[in-house]
Amino acid sequence: MLYHSKNPHGGDIYGKQVFLDYSANTNPYGTPIGVLEAVRESLCDMHCYPDPYCRKLVAAIAESEGVPSEYILCGNGAAELIYSYCESVSPKQAVELAPTFSEYARGLWRADCTVSRYVLKKDNAFRLDREFLTFLEEVRPASVFLCNPNNPTGRVIDHSLLTDVLSLSAALDFRLFIDECFLDLSVGGESMSSYLYDNPRLFILKAFTKNYGMAGLRLGYCMTADQELLLKMSKTVPPWNVSLPAQAAGIAALKERDFLSYAKNTIAQEKHWLTDALTQLGFWVCPSDANFLLFQAPAGLHEKLLEEGVLIRNCDNYYGLGPGWYRIAVRRHEENMQLFSAIERILHEG
């Protein structure tokens, strides 16, 4: 729970009246019915402790991902696993992109780690280029954090570049942390899970939050061949950190491939519409491969929209951005039209 500190993320629909939430990048179709039914059925067993080993859930993830169950550790959301990883690895020097998801730096700060940032440029449409390899050779970090696709830019990292970074991790002896939480709702990205077997330095983070609209349940998992690391991580959290309803929901969600495929196709169409609409308003929109868009507009737009009950992600707290930068989720067409009308009305009123 946050206590007397500013919320650094989106999704806070509780402080003010919000009828359109564009600040959280979750599936626009919400939670699959099959998942909701599984949660309801699990309520009958609420008097029981959850399985501390997440046996059935781990088996389902292993089958879905095509990796051994020994490579998998589940957690109370992706954020818990980030913190657990940082505490267990405890690197002295780490590299991350800028801008990128803020919880990496928070987890590293808790581990008393120095963070070096490779700043992405608007002139390059926030694309990660091959100069990053030279940067790593110069910094020689103990750990590297990459988000694929990156949040908040939505850019997928070129797969050949990722494999080169992985090869460099062996040559320079650093750990490679790749966050793939948005990958299944993105276009053009490819998971690095097939590289786990021969690369114990590789660590992949995933979650059910975005894909299956399960942000309220808190369920994530990670994969690595480094079982000693997973053992250390498991000792940093309580044994019942994954609730019984969350485990049931995860098992059910992995069966919802058609739901995921439909959402992904719809998001791709709506993303083009939103990009064109925002561009017509005179905003600069970052090319996105993910289910969200980063754009630059007049400062204070988020405050005006909130007055109308529309919540967007103000990105001025991202390292490398500032006032006037915003991120929005890609939602259903009728909602996207409401967002466009609200912004257009605000601009017209000056």
XYZ file of C-alpha atoms in Angstrom:
350
model
C 0.000 0.000 0.000
C 1.211 3.478 -0.800
C 1.444 5.741 2.215
C 1.657 9.530 1.922
C 3.535 9.306 -1.381
C 2.546 10.051 -4.962
C 1.349 7.146 -7.078
C 3.930 6.766 -9.888
C 1.658 4.636 -12.104
C -1.644 4.735 -13.948
C -4.869 2.957 -13.073
C -5.818 5.034 -10.022
C -9.539 5.403 -10.721
C -10.441 5.677 -7.048
C -9.423 9.211 -6.070
C -11.681 11.019 -8.550
C -14.670 10.130 -10.687
C -13.382 8.424 -13.854
C -15.569 6.969 -16.591
C -12.798 6.368 -19.143
C -9.452 5.008 -17.937
C -6.750 5.316 -20.581
C -3.914 5.292 -18.056
C -3.742 1.493 -17.579
C -2.627 -0.589 -20.580
C -4.825 -3.619 -19.981
C -6.853 -5.667 -22.459
C -9.733 -3.451 -23.676
C -12.083 -6.425 -23.433
C -11.466 -6.871 -19.736
C -11.280 -10.282 -18.091
C -12.361 -13.412 -20.009
C -15.586 -15.034 -18.761
C -13.744 -18.317 -18.217
C -11.349 -16.591 -15.840
C -14.170 -14.949 -13.896
C -15.909 -18.315 -13.536
C -12.709 -19.933 -12.271
C -12.347 -17.195 -9.645
C -15.960 -17.663 -8.519
C -15.471 -21.398 -8.151
C -12.294 -20.859 -6.135
C -14.188 -18.807 -3.551
C -15.662 -22.020 -2.135
C -12.141 -22.937 -0.968
C -11.323 -19.573 0.588
C -10.943 -21.261 3.987
C -7.861 -23.078 2.621
C -4.353 -21.715 2.250
C -3.246 -21.408 -1.389
C -0.761 -23.932 -2.766
C 2.644 -22.495 -1.719
C 4.273 -24.201 -4.726
C 1.602 -23.116 -7.266
C 1.829 -26.666 -8.632
C -1.058 -26.637 -11.115
C -0.356 -23.088 -12.230
C 3.354 -23.754 -12.804
C 2.491 -26.877 -14.815
C 0.070 -24.881 -16.978
C 2.631 -22.120 -17.573
C 5.335 -24.670 -18.423
C 3.078 -26.268 -21.039
C 2.068 -22.893 -22.491
C 5.621 -21.515 -22.638
C 7.315 -24.769 -23.622
C 9.873 -24.610 -20.817
C 10.607 -26.943 -17.869
C 8.565 -26.274 -14.738
C 11.858 -25.900 -12.826
C 12.475 -22.692 -14.788
C 9.334 -20.973 -13.440
C 8.589 -18.916 -10.347
C 5.225 -17.209 -9.761
C 4.689 -14.013 -7.839
C 2.148 -11.503 -6.585
C 2.323 -9.475 -9.782
C 5.315 -8.576 -11.934
C 6.406 -5.803 -9.544
C 7.011 -8.249 -6.695
C 9.214 -10.352 -8.957
C 11.203 -7.268 -10.025
C 11.903 -6.387 -6.406
C 12.696 -10.001 -5.532
C 15.090 -10.275 -8.491
C 16.939 -7.086 -7.565
C 17.284 -8.159 -3.949
C 18.506 -11.640 -4.895
C 20.956 -10.593 -7.615
C 22.031 -7.449 -5.733
C 24.077 -5.952 -8.600
C 26.411 -3.040 -7.951
C 25.958 -1.520 -11.420
C 22.927 -1.894 -13.714
C 21.800 -0.481 -17.054
C 18.277 0.417 -18.116
C 16.719 2.430 -20.925
C 15.262 5.912 -20.559
C 12.367 6.271 -20.644
C 11.269 2.885 -19.319
C 9.185 1.271 -16.563
C 10.073 2.914 -13.257
C 9.920 -0.194 -11.046
C 13.291 -1.456 -12.295
C 15.028 1.605 -10.853
C 12.979 1.376 -7.663
C 13.961 -2.242 -7.167
C 17.604 -1.463 -7.872
C 17.532 1.493 -5.493
C 16.351 -0.858 -2.739
C 19.359 -3.058 -3.546
C 21.712 -0.058 -3.294
C 22.631 -0.374 -6.976
C 23.966 2.368 -9.237
C 21.878 2.770 -12.418
C 23.250 3.957 -15.763
C 20.688 4.914 -18.394
C 20.841 4.637 -22.159
C 18.677 7.559 -23.272
C 16.358 6.922 -26.205
C 15.794 9.843 -28.555
C 12.638 11.305 -30.056
C 14.648 12.016 -33.230
C 15.066 8.255 -33.561
C 11.406 7.621 -32.620
C 12.632 6.139 -29.321
C 14.016 3.074 -31.095
C 16.811 1.103 -29.418
C 19.733 1.052 -31.843
C 22.939 -0.929 -32.052
C 24.965 1.794 -30.349
C 23.528 0.267 -27.197
C 26.065 -2.559 -27.550
C 28.933 -0.065 -27.453
C 27.355 1.580 -24.414
C 27.285 -1.773 -22.604
C 30.925 -2.444 -23.451
C 31.867 0.920 -21.968
C 29.762 0.687 -18.805
C 30.320 -3.047 -18.170
C 27.311 -3.480 -15.869
C 26.483 -6.432 -13.660
C 22.869 -6.465 -14.859
C 20.898 -5.086 -17.826
C 17.141 -4.381 -17.768
C 15.173 -4.287 -21.011
C 11.429 -3.950 -21.561
C 10.171 -5.516 -24.801
C 8.108 -3.792 -26.027
C 9.330 -0.836 -24.040
C 7.003 1.048 -21.727
C 6.010 3.854 -22.356
C 7.300 4.070 -25.958
C 5.656 0.879 -27.249
C 8.684 0.045 -29.387
C 9.598 -3.617 -29.883
C 13.333 -4.293 -29.719
C 14.794 -5.834 -32.859
C 15.250 -9.564 -32.233
C 18.733 -9.694 -33.726
C 19.788 -6.877 -31.404
C 18.382 -8.794 -28.429
C 20.340 -11.898 -29.359
C 23.499 -9.790 -29.698
C 22.905 -8.332 -26.227
C 22.466 -11.868 -24.928
C 25.750 -12.930 -26.544
C 27.420 -9.894 -25.021
C 26.089 -10.900 -21.602
C 28.222 -14.032 -21.802
C 31.284 -12.137 -23.012
C 31.015 -9.387 -20.370
C 29.443 -11.598 -17.689
C 26.295 -9.609 -16.925
C 22.733 -10.759 -16.265
C 20.038 -9.905 -18.801
C 16.550 -9.126 -17.477
C 13.863 -8.911 -20.204
C 10.332 -7.778 -19.355
C 7.880 -9.329 -21.839
C 4.672 -8.370 -20.019
C 3.282 -6.527 -23.076
C 4.644 -8.859 -25.734
C 1.553 -11.029 -26.293
C -0.564 -7.989 -27.198
C 2.105 -6.563 -29.500
C 2.957 -6.870 -33.185
C 6.366 -7.935 -34.475
C 7.894 -9.031 -31.197
C 9.410 -12.435 -30.493
C 9.921 -13.991 -27.079
C 13.402 -14.911 -25.930
C 12.126 -17.971 -24.037
C 13.750 -20.402 -26.486
C 17.162 -19.029 -25.428
C 16.683 -19.888 -21.756
C 18.167 -23.393 -21.994
C 21.709 -22.375 -22.917
C 21.780 -18.989 -21.179
C 21.423 -19.072 -17.380
C 22.126 -15.315 -17.290
C 18.823 -14.713 -19.100
C 15.758 -13.862 -17.016
C 12.289 -13.292 -18.546
C 9.393 -11.571 -16.765
C 5.740 -12.028 -17.746
C 2.345 -11.297 -16.184
C -1.371 -11.934 -16.623
C -2.149 -8.287 -15.879
C -2.272 -6.808 -19.369
C -3.165 -9.798 -21.552
C -6.120 -11.091 -19.581
C -7.316 -8.021 -17.691
C -6.242 -9.371 -14.298
C -4.609 -6.276 -12.779
C -6.731 -6.524 -9.631
C -5.655 -10.097 -8.852
C -1.875 -9.523 -9.047
C -0.283 -12.473 -10.821
C 3.051 -12.652 -12.619
C 5.762 -15.191 -13.330
C 9.373 -15.348 -14.380
C 11.489 -17.864 -16.263
C 15.195 -18.644 -16.060
C 17.482 -21.673 -16.166
C 19.257 -20.325 -13.084
C 17.452 -22.371 -10.445
C 19.755 -21.100 -7.703
C 18.487 -17.587 -8.443
C 14.860 -18.742 -8.281
C 15.563 -20.354 -4.911
C 16.984 -17.069 -3.606
C 14.011 -15.136 -4.941
C 11.505 -17.504 -3.341
C 13.109 -16.817 0.032
C 12.495 -13.070 -0.282
C 8.687 -13.388 -0.350
C 6.054 -15.077 1.880
C 5.197 -18.714 1.034
C 1.553 -17.845 0.264
C 2.183 -14.772 -1.868
C 0.038 -16.059 -4.784
C -3.572 -16.257 -3.657
C -5.902 -19.156 -4.350
C -8.158 -17.099 -6.693
C -5.085 -15.815 -8.548
C -3.781 -19.327 -9.158
C -7.192 -20.478 -10.413
C -7.456 -17.416 -12.662
C -4.009 -17.995 -14.167
C -4.777 -21.597 -15.065
C -8.039 -20.563 -16.718
C -6.463 -17.609 -18.539
C -3.907 -19.790 -20.326
C -6.809 -21.538 -22.075
C -8.122 -18.254 -23.507
C -5.997 -18.120 -26.661
C -8.902 -17.107 -28.911
C -9.735 -14.235 -26.574
C -6.141 -13.036 -26.719
C -5.932 -13.368 -30.491
C -9.171 -11.402 -31.042
C -8.027 -8.612 -28.728
C -4.622 -8.407 -30.413
C -6.163 -8.035 -33.888
C -8.642 -5.407 -32.729
C -5.949 -3.445 -30.904
C -3.843 -3.322 -34.073
C -6.728 -1.780 -36.015
C -7.677 0.723 -33.336
C -4.077 1.745 -32.804
C -3.875 2.960 -36.402
C -7.110 4.902 -35.951
C -5.926 6.537 -32.734
C -2.529 7.384 -34.212
C -4.151 9.119 -37.182
C -6.632 10.922 -34.939
C -3.981 12.269 -32.569
C -1.746 13.264 -35.484
C -4.619 15.221 -37.027
C -4.841 17.189 -33.783
C -1.215 18.245 -34.262
C 0.356 15.896 -31.723
C 3.544 13.929 -32.256
C 2.803 10.199 -31.822
C 5.534 7.624 -31.275
C 5.260 4.622 -33.636
C 4.058 1.801 -31.393
C 4.128 -1.988 -31.669
C 2.243 -2.408 -28.379
C -1.289 -1.867 -27.062
C -0.576 1.735 -26.040
C 0.645 5.008 -27.519
C 3.109 7.641 -26.321
C 2.439 11.134 -27.654
C 3.487 14.744 -27.124
C 0.808 17.391 -26.638
C 0.253 20.654 -24.744
C 1.215 20.474 -21.071
C -1.754 20.207 -18.734
C -3.873 18.127 -21.120
C -4.191 15.355 -18.538
C -5.662 17.762 -15.991
C -8.271 19.070 -18.424
C -9.249 15.532 -19.410
C -9.584 14.467 -15.787
C -12.091 17.287 -15.279
C -14.210 15.459 -17.867
C -13.723 12.065 -16.212
C -11.025 10.831 -18.618
C -7.784 9.547 -17.091
C -4.619 9.379 -19.201
C -1.059 8.651 -18.075
C 0.921 11.813 -17.444
C 4.515 10.811 -18.282
C 6.393 13.754 -16.803
C 7.879 11.463 -14.120
C 9.620 9.242 -16.680
C 13.375 9.813 -16.918
C 14.000 11.217 -20.400
C 10.538 12.759 -20.806
C 8.824 15.718 -19.125
C 5.688 17.906 -19.169
C 3.560 17.424 -22.253
C 4.294 13.720 -22.682
C 1.394 11.291 -22.299
C 0.614 7.617 -22.714
C -2.780 6.151 -23.515
C -4.043 2.613 -23.824
C -5.681 1.427 -27.034
C -9.296 0.677 -26.187
C -12.507 -0.153 -28.077
C -13.529 2.079 -30.962
C -16.490 3.728 -29.260
C -14.272 4.625 -26.294
C -11.499 5.882 -28.559
C -13.995 8.159 -30.275
C -15.027 9.570 -26.881
C -11.395 10.253 -26.017
C -10.799 11.990 -29.353
C -13.945 14.133 -28.934
C -12.894 15.131 -25.415
C -9.403 16.197 -26.534
C -10.780 18.019 -29.563
C -13.242 19.903 -27.349
C -10.483 20.907 -24.903
C -8.271 22.198 -27.717
C -11.197 24.139 -29.219
C -11.884 25.803 -25.877
C -8.220 26.780 -25.672
